mmCIF file of C-alpha atoms in Angstrom:
data_model
loop_
_atom_site.group_PDB
_atom_site.id
_atom_site.type_symbol
_atom_site.label_atom_id
_atom_site.label_comp_id
_atom_site.label_asym_id
_atom_site.label_seq_id
_atom_site.Cartn_x
_atom_site.Cartn_y
_atom_site.Cartn_z
ATOM 1 C CA MET A 1 7.590 173.973 251.199
ATOM 2 C CA ASN A 2 10.726 176.049 252.561
ATOM 3 C CA ARG A 3 14.009 175.306 253.566
ATOM 4 C CA PRO A 4 14.386 175.590 256.851
ATOM 5 C CA SER A 5 16.382 178.994 257.707
ATOM 6 C CA ARG A 6 20.002 179.052 259.341
ATOM 7 C CA PHE A 7 18.296 180.451 262.687
ATOM 8 C CA SER A 8 15.339 177.407 262.709
ATOM 9 C CA PRO A 9 17.753 174.919 265.013
ATOM 10 C CA SER A 10 18.116 177.498 267.374
ATOM 11 C CA VAL A 11 14.482 179.450 267.902
ATOM 12 C CA LEU A 12 13.728 175.834 268.144
ATOM 13 C CA ALA A 13 16.053 175.506 270.606
ATOM 14 C CA VAL A 14 14.920 178.616 272.484
ATOM 15 C CA TYR A 15 11.693 177.030 272.241
ATOM 16 C CA ARG A 16 11.586 173.784 274.149
ATOM 17 C CA ALA A 17 13.477 175.731 276.945
ATOM 18 C CA GLY A 18 10.982 177.097 276.770
ATOM 19 C CA VAL A 19 8.287 174.512 277.118
ATOM 20 C CA TYR A 20 10.070 172.957 279.638
ATOM 21 C CA LEU A 21 8.177 175.468 282.239
ATOM 22 C CA TYR A 22 5.074 174.043 281.292
ATOM 23 C CA HIS A 23 4.167 172.088 284.679
ATOM 24 C CA ALA A 24 5.510 168.385 285.027
ATOM 25 C CA GLU A 25 2.016 166.979 283.727
ATOM 26 C CA PHE A 26 1.290 169.171 280.688
ATOM 27 C CA ARG A 27 5.099 168.873 279.848
ATOM 28 C CA LEU A 28 5.148 165.332 279.565
ATOM 29 C CA ARG A 29 1.909 164.954 278.055
ATOM 30 C CA TYR A 30 1.981 167.886 274.835
ATOM 31 C CA ALA A 31 5.963 168.729 275.315
ATOM 32 C CA ASP A 32 6.540 166.486 272.199
ATOM 33 C CA GLU A 33 3.210 167.023 270.677
ATOM 34 C CA MET A 34 4.379 171.057 270.255
ATOM 35 C CA LEU A 35 7.848 170.612 269.247
ATOM 36 C CA ARG A 36 7.024 169.156 266.418
ATOM 37 C CA CYS A 37 4.511 171.558 265.404
ATOM 38 C CA ALA A 38 6.603 174.273 266.164
ATOM 39 C CA GLN A 39 9.502 172.318 263.840
ATOM 40 C CA ASN A 40 6.559 172.357 260.560
ATOM 41 C CA LEU A 41 5.936 176.203 261.483
ATOM 42 C CA LEU A 42 10.077 176.765 261.270
ATOM 43 C CA ALA A 43 9.827 174.621 258.513
ATOM 44 C CA GLU A 44 7.333 176.153 256.405
ATOM 45 C CA THR A 45 7.415 179.599 256.790
ATOM 46 C CA SER A 46 8.608 182.262 254.502
ATOM 47 C CA SER A 47 9.491 184.458 257.215
ATOM 48 C CA PRO A 48 11.289 182.891 260.209
ATOM 49 C CA ALA A 49 11.121 185.994 262.411
ATOM 50 C CA VAL A 50 8.079 186.467 262.415
ATOM 51 C CA THR A 51 6.592 183.167 263.415
ATOM 52 C CA ALA A 52 9.920 183.464 266.474
ATOM 53 C CA TYR A 53 7.386 186.269 267.351
ATOM 54 C CA PHE A 54 4.615 184.363 266.760
ATOM 55 C CA LEU A 55 6.089 181.083 269.149
ATOM 56 C CA ALA A 56 7.374 183.040 271.639
ATOM 57 C CA SER A 57 4.108 185.505 272.343
ATOM 58 C CA ASP A 58 1.819 182.222 272.108
ATOM 59 C CA LEU A 59 4.240 180.337 274.948
ATOM 60 C CA PHE A 60 3.885 183.396 276.824
ATOM 61 C CA HIS A 61 0.486 183.380 277.145
ATOM 62 C CA SER A 62 0.101 179.920 277.142
ATOM 63 C CA LEU A 63 2.858 179.414 279.718
ATOM 64 C CA LEU A 64 0.945 181.898 282.141
ATOM 65 C CA ARG A 65 -2.330 180.429 281.456
ATOM 66 C CA GLU A 66 -1.588 177.086 281.802
ATOM 67 C CA HIS A 67 0.360 178.424 285.558
ATOM 68 C CA LEU A 68 -3.041 179.604 286.806
ATOM 69 C CA ALA A 69 -5.696 177.742 285.039
ATOM 70 C CA MET A 70 -3.705 175.130 287.420
ATOM 71 C CA THR A 71 -3.118 177.889 290.919
ATOM 72 C CA SER A 72 -6.750 177.002 292.945
ATOM 73 C CA PRO A 73 -6.640 178.780 295.338
ATOM 74 C CA ILE A 74 -6.775 176.524 298.057
ATOM 75 C CA ARG A 75 -3.665 174.615 296.742
ATOM 76 C CA ALA A 76 -1.917 177.985 296.818
ATOM 77 C CA LEU A 77 -2.988 178.244 300.339
ATOM 78 C CA PRO A 78 0.516 177.370 301.416
ATOM 79 C CA GLN A 79 2.769 180.078 299.003
ATOM 80 C CA LEU A 80 0.532 182.635 299.403
ATOM 81 C CA ALA A 81 1.157 182.755 303.617
ATOM 82 C CA MET A 82 5.037 182.488 302.765
ATOM 83 C CA LEU A 83 4.506 185.295 300.877
ATOM 84 C CA PHE A 84 2.031 187.306 302.649
ATOM 85 C CA ILE A 85 5.089 186.836 306.080
ATOM 86 C CA LEU A 86 7.760 187.436 303.170
ATOM 87 C CA THR A 87 6.204 190.673 301.907
ATOM 88 C CA THR A 88 5.148 191.532 306.016
ATOM 89 C CA PHE A 89 8.873 191.087 306.507
ATOM 90 C CA ILE A 90 10.082 192.603 304.294
ATOM 91 C CA ALA A 91 8.487 195.952 304.336
ATOM 92 C CA GLY A 92 8.135 195.922 308.041
ATOM 93 C CA THR A 93 12.016 195.814 307.548
ATOM 94 C CA GLY A 94 12.473 198.480 304.819
ATOM 95 C CA TYR A 95 10.422 200.591 307.741
ATOM 96 C CA LEU A 96 12.362 200.093 310.999
ATOM 97 C CA ILE A 97 15.951 200.846 309.234
ATOM 98 C CA SER A 98 14.363 204.453 307.456
ATOM 99 C CA GLN A 99 12.597 205.375 311.246
ATOM 100 C CA GLN A 100 16.193 204.812 312.719
ATOM 101 C CA VAL A 101 17.998 206.863 310.322
ATOM 102 C CA LEU A 102 15.144 209.327 311.068
ATOM 103 C CA ARG A 103 15.228 208.897 315.007
ATOM 104 C CA MET A 104 19.522 208.602 315.075
ATOM 105 C CA SER A 105 19.724 212.473 312.827
ATOM 106 C CA ALA A 106 16.641 214.022 314.655
ATOM 107 C CA ASN A 107 19.324 215.503 317.153
ATOM 108 C CA ASP A 108 21.957 216.239 315.360
ATOM 109 C CA PRO A 109 20.446 219.767 315.169
ATOM 110 C CA GLN A 110 20.248 220.726 318.608
ATOM 111 C CA ILE A 111 23.811 218.635 319.062
ATOM 112 C CA GLN A 112 25.354 220.941 316.642
ATOM 113 C CA LEU A 113 24.371 224.188 318.332
ATOM 114 C CA ALA A 114 25.597 223.169 322.164
ATOM 115 C CA GLU A 115 28.751 222.335 320.154
ATOM 116 C CA ASP A 116 28.572 225.636 317.753
ATOM 117 C CA GLY A 117 28.098 227.131 321.662
ATOM 118 C CA ALA A 118 30.351 225.618 323.687
ATOM 119 C CA GLN A 119 32.757 226.469 321.223
ATOM 120 C CA ARG A 120 32.110 230.335 321.186
ATOM 121 C CA LEU A 121 32.116 230.298 324.852
ATOM 122 C CA ARG A 122 35.791 227.892 325.061
ATOM 123 C CA ASP A 123 37.152 231.215 322.239
ATOM 124 C CA GLY A 124 36.155 233.688 325.532
ATOM 125 C CA GLU A 125 32.800 235.404 324.339
ATOM 126 C CA ASP A 126 30.770 236.106 327.017
ATOM 127 C CA ALA A 127 28.022 233.794 328.216
ATOM 128 C CA ALA A 128 24.838 236.450 328.524
ATOM 129 C CA ARG A 129 25.071 237.373 324.072
ATOM 130 C CA LEU A 130 25.299 233.984 323.550
ATOM 131 C CA THR A 131 21.915 233.229 324.836
ATOM 132 C CA ARG A 132 20.723 236.447 323.389
ATOM 133 C CA ALA A 133 21.658 235.493 320.167
ATOM 134 C CA MET B 1 -11.102 180.033 277.974
ATOM 135 C CA SER B 2 -13.728 180.594 280.198
ATOM 136 C CA PRO B 3 -14.936 177.050 281.862
ATOM 137 C CA ASN B 4 -18.105 176.734 279.812
ATOM 138 C CA HIS B 5 -17.001 172.911 279.002
ATOM 139 C CA LYS B 6 -19.263 171.944 282.229
ATOM 140 C CA ASN B 7 -22.108 172.743 280.246
ATOM 141 C CA PRO B 8 -21.875 171.810 276.636
ATOM 142 C CA VAL B 9 -24.870 174.336 275.143
ATOM 143 C CA ALA B 10 -22.814 176.951 276.842
ATOM 144 C CA PRO B 11 -21.065 179.936 274.171
ATOM 145 C CA LEU B 12 -17.449 178.309 273.405
ATOM 146 C CA THR B 13 -14.461 180.704 273.718
ATOM 147 C CA PRO B 14 -13.244 181.524 270.126
ATOM 148 C CA ALA B 15 -10.622 179.341 270.230
ATOM 149 C CA VAL B 16 -12.532 175.793 271.254
ATOM 150 C CA PHE B 17 -14.970 176.870 268.442
ATOM 151 C CA HIS B 18 -12.342 176.916 266.257
ATOM 152 C CA ILE B 19 -11.147 173.306 267.174
ATOM 153 C CA MET B 20 -13.924 171.460 267.161
ATOM 154 C CA LEU B 21 -14.581 173.273 263.378
ATOM 155 C CA ALA B 22 -11.626 172.479 262.158
ATOM 156 C CA LEU B 23 -12.389 168.568 263.436
ATOM 157 C CA ALA B 24 -15.483 168.585 262.513
ATOM 158 C CA ASP B 25 -15.017 166.515 259.750
ATOM 159 C CA GLY B 26 -13.048 163.874 261.031
ATOM 160 C CA ARG B 27 -10.395 163.320 263.129
ATOM 161 C CA LYS B 28 -6.909 165.110 263.009
ATOM 162 C CA HIS B 29 -3.287 165.426 264.630
ATOM 163 C CA GLY B 30 -2.308 168.762 266.270
ATOM 164 C CA TYR B 31 -0.273 170.567 263.446
ATOM 165 C CA ALA B 32 -3.096 169.972 260.797
ATOM 166 C CA ILE B 33 -6.236 171.858 263.156
ATOM 167 C CA MET B 34 -3.437 174.385 263.307
ATOM 168 C CA LYS B 35 -3.664 174.818 259.294
ATOM 169 C CA GLN B 36 -7.624 174.236 259.877
ATOM 170 C CA VAL B 37 -7.478 177.203 261.839
ATOM 171 C CA GLU B 38 -5.842 179.398 259.670
ATOM 172 C CA VAL B 39 -8.171 178.401 256.429
ATOM 173 C CA ASN B 40 -11.761 178.485 258.412
ATOM 174 C CA GLY B 41 -10.393 181.758 260.184
ATOM 175 C CA GLY B 42 -7.972 184.113 258.009
ATOM 176 C CA LYS B 43 -4.129 184.859 259.429
ATOM 177 C CA SER B 44 -6.006 186.913 262.375
ATOM 178 C CA LEU B 45 -6.847 183.876 263.785
ATOM 179 C CA ARG B 46 -3.782 181.934 263.418
ATOM 180 C CA MET B 47 -2.896 179.463 266.897
ATOM 181 C CA GLY B 48 -0.316 178.431 268.180
ATOM 182 C CA PRO B 49 1.175 175.768 270.312
ATOM 183 C CA GLY B 50 0.910 176.198 273.235
ATOM 184 C CA THR B 51 -3.004 177.555 272.648
ATOM 185 C CA LEU B 52 -3.602 174.941 270.686
ATOM 186 C CA TYR B 53 -3.050 171.922 273.572
ATOM 187 C CA GLY B 54 -3.720 173.846 276.748
ATOM 188 C CA SER B 55 -7.454 173.792 275.001
ATOM 189 C CA LEU B 56 -6.701 170.800 273.830
ATOM 190 C CA GLN B 57 -6.038 169.339 277.100
ATOM 191 C CA ARG B 58 -9.276 171.273 279.141
ATOM 192 C CA MET B 59 -11.857 170.646 275.673
ATOM 193 C CA SER B 60 -10.656 166.568 276.823
ATOM 194 C CA VAL B 61 -11.006 166.324 280.394
ATOM 195 C CA ALA B 62 -14.638 168.381 279.082
ATOM 196 C CA GLY B 63 -15.320 165.163 277.090
ATOM 197 C CA LEU B 64 -15.669 167.368 273.606
ATOM 198 C CA VAL B 65 -12.593 166.434 272.219
ATOM 199 C CA GLU B 66 -10.771 162.230 272.927
ATOM 200 C CA GLU B 67 -7.720 161.374 271.958
ATOM 201 C CA LEU B 68 -7.262 158.822 269.894
ATOM 202 C CA GLU B 69 -3.935 155.862 270.357
ATOM 203 C CA ASP B 70 -3.446 154.442 266.948
ATOM 204 C CA SER B 71 -2.868 155.973 263.562
ATOM 205 C CA ASN B 72 -4.478 154.430 260.711
ATOM 206 C CA ASP B 73 -3.593 157.663 259.100
ATOM 207 C CA ASN B 74 -2.374 158.515 255.183
ATOM 208 C CA ASP B 75 1.463 159.586 256.824
ATOM 209 C CA ASN B 76 1.896 156.517 258.759
ATOM 210 C CA ASP B 77 3.034 159.290 261.788
ATOM 211 C CA ASP B 78 2.798 156.910 264.982
ATOM 212 C CA ARG B 79 4.016 159.142 266.904
ATOM 213 C CA ARG B 80 0.882 161.739 266.594
ATOM 214 C CA ARG B 81 -1.493 162.006 268.725
ATOM 215 C CA TYR B 82 -5.381 162.606 266.650
ATOM 216 C CA TYR B 83 -7.992 163.929 268.616
ATOM 217 C CA ARG B 84 -11.227 163.875 267.281
ATOM 218 C CA LEU B 85 -15.568 165.525 268.713
ATOM 219 C CA THR B 86 -16.811 163.207 270.836
ATOM 220 C CA ALA B 87 -20.768 163.354 270.264
ATOM 221 C CA ALA B 88 -21.496 165.463 273.402
ATOM 222 C CA GLY B 89 -18.525 167.762 271.644
ATOM 223 C CA ARG B 90 -20.469 167.826 268.081
ATOM 224 C CA ARG B 91 -23.587 169.281 270.379
ATOM 225 C CA ALA B 92 -22.281 171.583 272.000
ATOM 226 C CA LEU B 93 -20.501 172.536 267.949
ATOM 227 C CA GLY B 94 -23.736 172.114 266.947
ATOM 228 C CA ALA B 95 -25.590 174.819 269.675
ATOM 229 C CA GLU B 96 -23.024 177.487 268.939
ATOM 230 C CA LEU B 97 -23.208 177.188 265.202
ATOM 231 C CA ALA B 98 -27.168 177.763 265.536
ATOM 232 C CA ARG B 99 -26.666 181.038 268.390
ATOM 233 C CA LEU B 100 -24.071 181.691 265.447
ATOM 234 C CA ARG B 101 -26.707 181.677 262.994
ATOM 235 C CA HIS B 102 -29.453 183.280 265.147
ATOM 236 C CA ALA B 103 -26.924 186.277 265.316
ATOM 237 C CA LEU B 104 -26.530 186.036 261.850
ATOM 238 C CA GLY B 105 -29.777 186.960 261.157
ATOM 239 C CA ALA B 106 -30.878 189.241 263.817
ATOM 240 C CA SER B 107 -28.033 191.039 262.698
ATOM 241 C CA THR B 108 -28.894 191.111 258.873
ATOM 242 C CA ARG B 109 -32.122 192.408 259.740
ATOM 243 C CA LYS B 110 -30.794 195.902 261.479
ATOM 244 C CA GLY B 111 -28.868 196.244 258.631
ATOM 245 C CA VAL B 112 -25.400 195.593 260.476
ATOM 246 C CA LEU B 113 -24.252 193.010 257.938
ATOM 247 C CA ALA B 114 -24.240 194.531 254.935
ATOM 248 C CA SER B 115 -23.055 198.150 256.315
ATOM 249 C CA ALA B 116 -20.078 195.966 257.903
ATOM 250 C CA GLY B 117 -19.638 194.267 254.484
ATOM 251 C CA THR B 118 -19.616 197.466 252.657
ATOM 252 C CA THR B 119 -16.941 199.313 255.141
ATOM 253 C CA SER B 120 -15.059 196.163 254.682
ATOM 254 C CA GLU B 121 -14.176 196.649 250.970
#
């Protein structure tokens, strides 16, 4: 067995935090055993960095798998409905704001033309010449 | 892992197959299973704690393995959970090995195995 590396305790601390992300039932049943396995792996490895990467990768995939496995479509229906409403509200708000901005600036060219015309009339320009232009 | 455990003779996923193979010669705790999987399957089939315990949980629910409460092992580590194959687990492993043997036979007849062995060397 190799001597535990300097950063093994840090890896284990991060791993412990990661294990906390499992759902309660799984965590209560297997967390201690998983930590013990991780500890043994780190104690026996000759390349702690590779083992840390292996543990992180396994943890990520396993977390994903466990959460997907426990999320049946029926049980997740309220959360999915909430997500649907929230997504619709955010997308709708974004659409309305962009439309409103577009509408508010739609008259800008016409207003500018009228203001320019009024200014030229005030400066004494002939109205007939102005309308021809 | 596919939900094949409802039918014990359905094909097994690689993780489940290797866990069952590791447990074929007697009960083991999690870390011992991990090491045995590495021995049986090589470094490419290295199994992490998350995959191992996730699979064990599902296998336990499907009745392929059972957890042992007490431990009388030499290392006298009572806190460790031990697992062993159930009768249904043994049948499922036997069925999987029969499938593999059949596939191996077919591969040999077609000459695939010989050419694969040549290229890998």
